[in-house]
C-alpha positions as a printed NumPy array, in Angstrom:
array([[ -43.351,   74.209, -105.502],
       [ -44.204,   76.473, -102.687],
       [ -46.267,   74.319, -100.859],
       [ -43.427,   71.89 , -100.783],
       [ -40.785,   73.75 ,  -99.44 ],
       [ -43.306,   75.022,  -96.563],
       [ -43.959,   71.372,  -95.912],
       [ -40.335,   70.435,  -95.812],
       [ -39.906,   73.664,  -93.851],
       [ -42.686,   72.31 ,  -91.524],
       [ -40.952,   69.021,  -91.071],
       [ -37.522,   70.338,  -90.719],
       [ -38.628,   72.638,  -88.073],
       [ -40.874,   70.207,  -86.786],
       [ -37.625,   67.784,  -86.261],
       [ -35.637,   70.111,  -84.662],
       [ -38.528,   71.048,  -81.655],
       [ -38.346,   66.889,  -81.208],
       [ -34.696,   66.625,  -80.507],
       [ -34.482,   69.265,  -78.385],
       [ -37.413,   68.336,  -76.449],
       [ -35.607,   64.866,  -76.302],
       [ -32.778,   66.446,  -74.805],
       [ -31.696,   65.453,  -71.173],
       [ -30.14 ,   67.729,  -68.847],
       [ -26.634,   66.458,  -67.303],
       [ -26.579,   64.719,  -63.876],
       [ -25.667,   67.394,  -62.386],
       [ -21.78 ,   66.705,  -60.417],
       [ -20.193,   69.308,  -58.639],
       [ -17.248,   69.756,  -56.156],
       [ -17.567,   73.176,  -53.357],
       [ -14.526,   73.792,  -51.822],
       [ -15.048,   75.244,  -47.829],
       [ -15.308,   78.767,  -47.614],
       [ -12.167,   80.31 ,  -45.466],
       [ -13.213,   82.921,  -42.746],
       [ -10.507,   85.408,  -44.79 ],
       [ -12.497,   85.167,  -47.873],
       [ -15.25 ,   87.619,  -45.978],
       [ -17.754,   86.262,  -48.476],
       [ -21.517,   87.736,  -48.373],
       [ -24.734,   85.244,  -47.147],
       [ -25.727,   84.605,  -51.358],
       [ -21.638,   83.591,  -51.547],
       [ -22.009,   80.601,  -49.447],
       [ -23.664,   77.542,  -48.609],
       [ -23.785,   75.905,  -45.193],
       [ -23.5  ,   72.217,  -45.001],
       [ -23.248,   70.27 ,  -41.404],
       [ -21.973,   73.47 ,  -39.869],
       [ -19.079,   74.089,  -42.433],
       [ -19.402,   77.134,  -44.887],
       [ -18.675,   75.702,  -48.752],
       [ -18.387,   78.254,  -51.258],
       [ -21.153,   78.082,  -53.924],
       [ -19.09 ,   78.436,  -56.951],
       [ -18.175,   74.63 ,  -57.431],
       [ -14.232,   74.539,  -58.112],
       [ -15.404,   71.255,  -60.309],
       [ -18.428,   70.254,  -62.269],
       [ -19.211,   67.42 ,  -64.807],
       [ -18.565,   69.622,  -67.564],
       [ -14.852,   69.482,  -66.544],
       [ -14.748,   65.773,  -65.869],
       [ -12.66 ,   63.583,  -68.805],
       [ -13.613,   59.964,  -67.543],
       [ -14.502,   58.014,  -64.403],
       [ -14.086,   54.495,  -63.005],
       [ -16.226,   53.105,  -60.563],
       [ -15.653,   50.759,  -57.406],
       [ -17.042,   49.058,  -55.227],
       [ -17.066,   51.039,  -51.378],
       [ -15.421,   47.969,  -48.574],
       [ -17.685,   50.233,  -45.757],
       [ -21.385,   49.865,  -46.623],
       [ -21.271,   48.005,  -50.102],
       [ -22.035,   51.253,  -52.315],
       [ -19.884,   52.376,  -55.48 ],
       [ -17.027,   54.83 ,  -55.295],
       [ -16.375,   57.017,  -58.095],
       [ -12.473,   57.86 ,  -59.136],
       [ -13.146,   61.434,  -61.598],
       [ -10.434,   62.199,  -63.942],
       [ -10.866,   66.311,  -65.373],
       [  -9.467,   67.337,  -68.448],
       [  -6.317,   68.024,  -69.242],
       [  -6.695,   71.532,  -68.99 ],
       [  -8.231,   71.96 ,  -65.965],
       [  -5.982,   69.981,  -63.722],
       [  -4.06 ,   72.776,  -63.031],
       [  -6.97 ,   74.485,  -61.938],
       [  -7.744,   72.08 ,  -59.386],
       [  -3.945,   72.233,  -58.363],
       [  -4.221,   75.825,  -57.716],
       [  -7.971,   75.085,  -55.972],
       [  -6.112,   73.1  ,  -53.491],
       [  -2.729,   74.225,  -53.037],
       [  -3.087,   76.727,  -49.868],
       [  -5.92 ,   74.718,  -48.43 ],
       [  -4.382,   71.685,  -46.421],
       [  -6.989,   70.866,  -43.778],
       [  -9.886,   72.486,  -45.422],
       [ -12.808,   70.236,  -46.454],
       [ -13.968,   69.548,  -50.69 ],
       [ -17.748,   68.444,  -50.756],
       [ -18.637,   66.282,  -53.456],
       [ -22.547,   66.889,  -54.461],
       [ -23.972,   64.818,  -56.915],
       [ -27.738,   65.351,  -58.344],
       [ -28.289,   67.578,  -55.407],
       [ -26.943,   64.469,  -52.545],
       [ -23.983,   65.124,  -50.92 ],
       [ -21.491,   62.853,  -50.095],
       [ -18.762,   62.093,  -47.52 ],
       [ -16.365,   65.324,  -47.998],
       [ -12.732,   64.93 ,  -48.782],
       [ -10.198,   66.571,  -46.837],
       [  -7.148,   68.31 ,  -48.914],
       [  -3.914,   66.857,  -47.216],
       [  -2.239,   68.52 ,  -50.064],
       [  -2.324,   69.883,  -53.423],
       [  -3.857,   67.413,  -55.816],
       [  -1.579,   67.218,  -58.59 ],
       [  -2.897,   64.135,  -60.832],
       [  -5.925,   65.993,  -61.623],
       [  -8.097,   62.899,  -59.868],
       [ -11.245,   63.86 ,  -57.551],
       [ -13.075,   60.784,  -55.249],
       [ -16.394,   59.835,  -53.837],
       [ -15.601,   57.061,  -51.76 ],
       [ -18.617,   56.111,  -51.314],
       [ -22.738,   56.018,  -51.508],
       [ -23.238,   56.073,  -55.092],
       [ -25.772,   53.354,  -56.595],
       [ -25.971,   51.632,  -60.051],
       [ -28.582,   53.95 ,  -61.3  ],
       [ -26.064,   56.972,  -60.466],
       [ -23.247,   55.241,  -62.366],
       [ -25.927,   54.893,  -65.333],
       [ -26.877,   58.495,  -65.126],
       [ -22.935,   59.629,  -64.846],
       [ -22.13 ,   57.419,  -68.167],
       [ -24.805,   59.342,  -70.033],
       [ -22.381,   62.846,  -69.844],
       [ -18.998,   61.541,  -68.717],
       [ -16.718,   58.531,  -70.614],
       [ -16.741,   55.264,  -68.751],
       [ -12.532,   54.085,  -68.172],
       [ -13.997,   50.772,  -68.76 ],
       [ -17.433,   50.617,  -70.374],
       [ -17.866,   46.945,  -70.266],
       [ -17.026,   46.818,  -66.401],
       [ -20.151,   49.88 ,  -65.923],
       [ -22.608,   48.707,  -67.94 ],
       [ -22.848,   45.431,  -65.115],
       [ -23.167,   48.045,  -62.313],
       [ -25.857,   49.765,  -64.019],
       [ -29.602,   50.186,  -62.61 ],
       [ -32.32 ,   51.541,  -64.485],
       [ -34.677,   52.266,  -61.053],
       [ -33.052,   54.907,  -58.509],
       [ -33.534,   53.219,  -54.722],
       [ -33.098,   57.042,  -53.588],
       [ -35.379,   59.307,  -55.036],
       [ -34.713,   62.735,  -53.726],
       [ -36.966,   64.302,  -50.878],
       [ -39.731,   66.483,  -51.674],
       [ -39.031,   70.001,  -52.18 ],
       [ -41.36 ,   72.584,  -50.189],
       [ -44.411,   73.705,  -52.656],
       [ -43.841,   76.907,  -50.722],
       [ -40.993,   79.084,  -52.34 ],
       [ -41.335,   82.273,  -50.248],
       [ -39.429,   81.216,  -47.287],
       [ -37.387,   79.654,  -49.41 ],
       [ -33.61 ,   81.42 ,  -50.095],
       [ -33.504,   82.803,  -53.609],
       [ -30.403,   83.928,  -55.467],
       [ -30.642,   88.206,  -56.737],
       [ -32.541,   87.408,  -59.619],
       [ -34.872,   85.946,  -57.495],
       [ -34.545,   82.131,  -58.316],
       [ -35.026,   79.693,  -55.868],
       [ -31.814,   77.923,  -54.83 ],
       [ -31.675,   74.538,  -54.956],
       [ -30.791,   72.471,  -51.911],
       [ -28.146,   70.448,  -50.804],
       [ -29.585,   66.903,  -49.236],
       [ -27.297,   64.136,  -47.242],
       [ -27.09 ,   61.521,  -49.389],
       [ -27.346,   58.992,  -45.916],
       [ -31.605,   60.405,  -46.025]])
């Protein structure tokens, strides 16, 4: 009787290590908002990006997206992502946005950044945009964390190879900028590399 609970126990545990190694981490999404000169942030506080200064506390990540809808970009032939957040966070992107008109929101997605959007206004609907750049094997990798509007219509634009693998990252990680614990941070590449 013993030895069969400790071999169910075995199995049980044995189970559980298999799903979690199965596991896949998110595809990563986030939205930085630019860092204002007032905000007299420190160096760790902020990330430079094409000359601008983008905080590094993302005012948006996938975790707070609802849904999405892709489309196909008119400029270069690429998909364009509409991002709808939850119903609870939409005022927090209201009050992201509301005393920033003229300041720049980069969209970063799996480390790539993307053509910022500049806030003409506070965004009220709760929708964020990347216009365009994505591929079908980032509209693949989105669906596996965030609901597809229209399933049916994503599934076509889906890609199982990514054309754009992301550069190599230096072996080297002591010139590298680390966080205080002493992590390496991770970079920010132009998604046009």
């Amino acid at each position: 009787m013993k030895r069969t609970k400790r071999i169910i126990g075995t199995l049980v545990s044995a189970v559980v290590v298999a799903l979690c190694a199965c596991q896949q981490k998110p595809y990563p999404i986030f939205f930085l908002s630019e860092a204002d000169s007032s905000e007299g942030m420190s160096a760790k506080f902020i990330l430079m990006y094409n000359g601008r200064p983008y905080t590094r506390m993302p005012i948006v990540t996938h975790k707070n997206i609802a849904s999405y809808h892709s489309f196909m970009s008119m400029q270069d032939g690429s998909f364009g992502v509409v991002f709808t957040l939850k119903k609870e966070l939409v005022n927090r992107l209201y009050m992201a946005t509301v005393n920033r008109q003229g300041m720049l929101i980069l969209p970063v997605v799996n480390g790539l950044a993307f053509q910022p959007l500049r806030i003409d206004g506070p965004i009220t609907d709760g929708k964020l945009v990347i216009w365009s750049g994505l591929n079908g094997y980032d509209l693949k990798q989105i669906a596996r964390d965030i609901t597809p509007e229209n399933p049916d219509m994503e599934k076509k634009r889906f890609s199982n190879k990514n054309p754009r693998p992301l550069p190599k990252m230096k072996k080297d990680t002591k010139n590298q900028k680390k966080d205080y614990t002493g992590r390496v941070i991770g970079e920010i590449f132009d998604s046009a590399s």
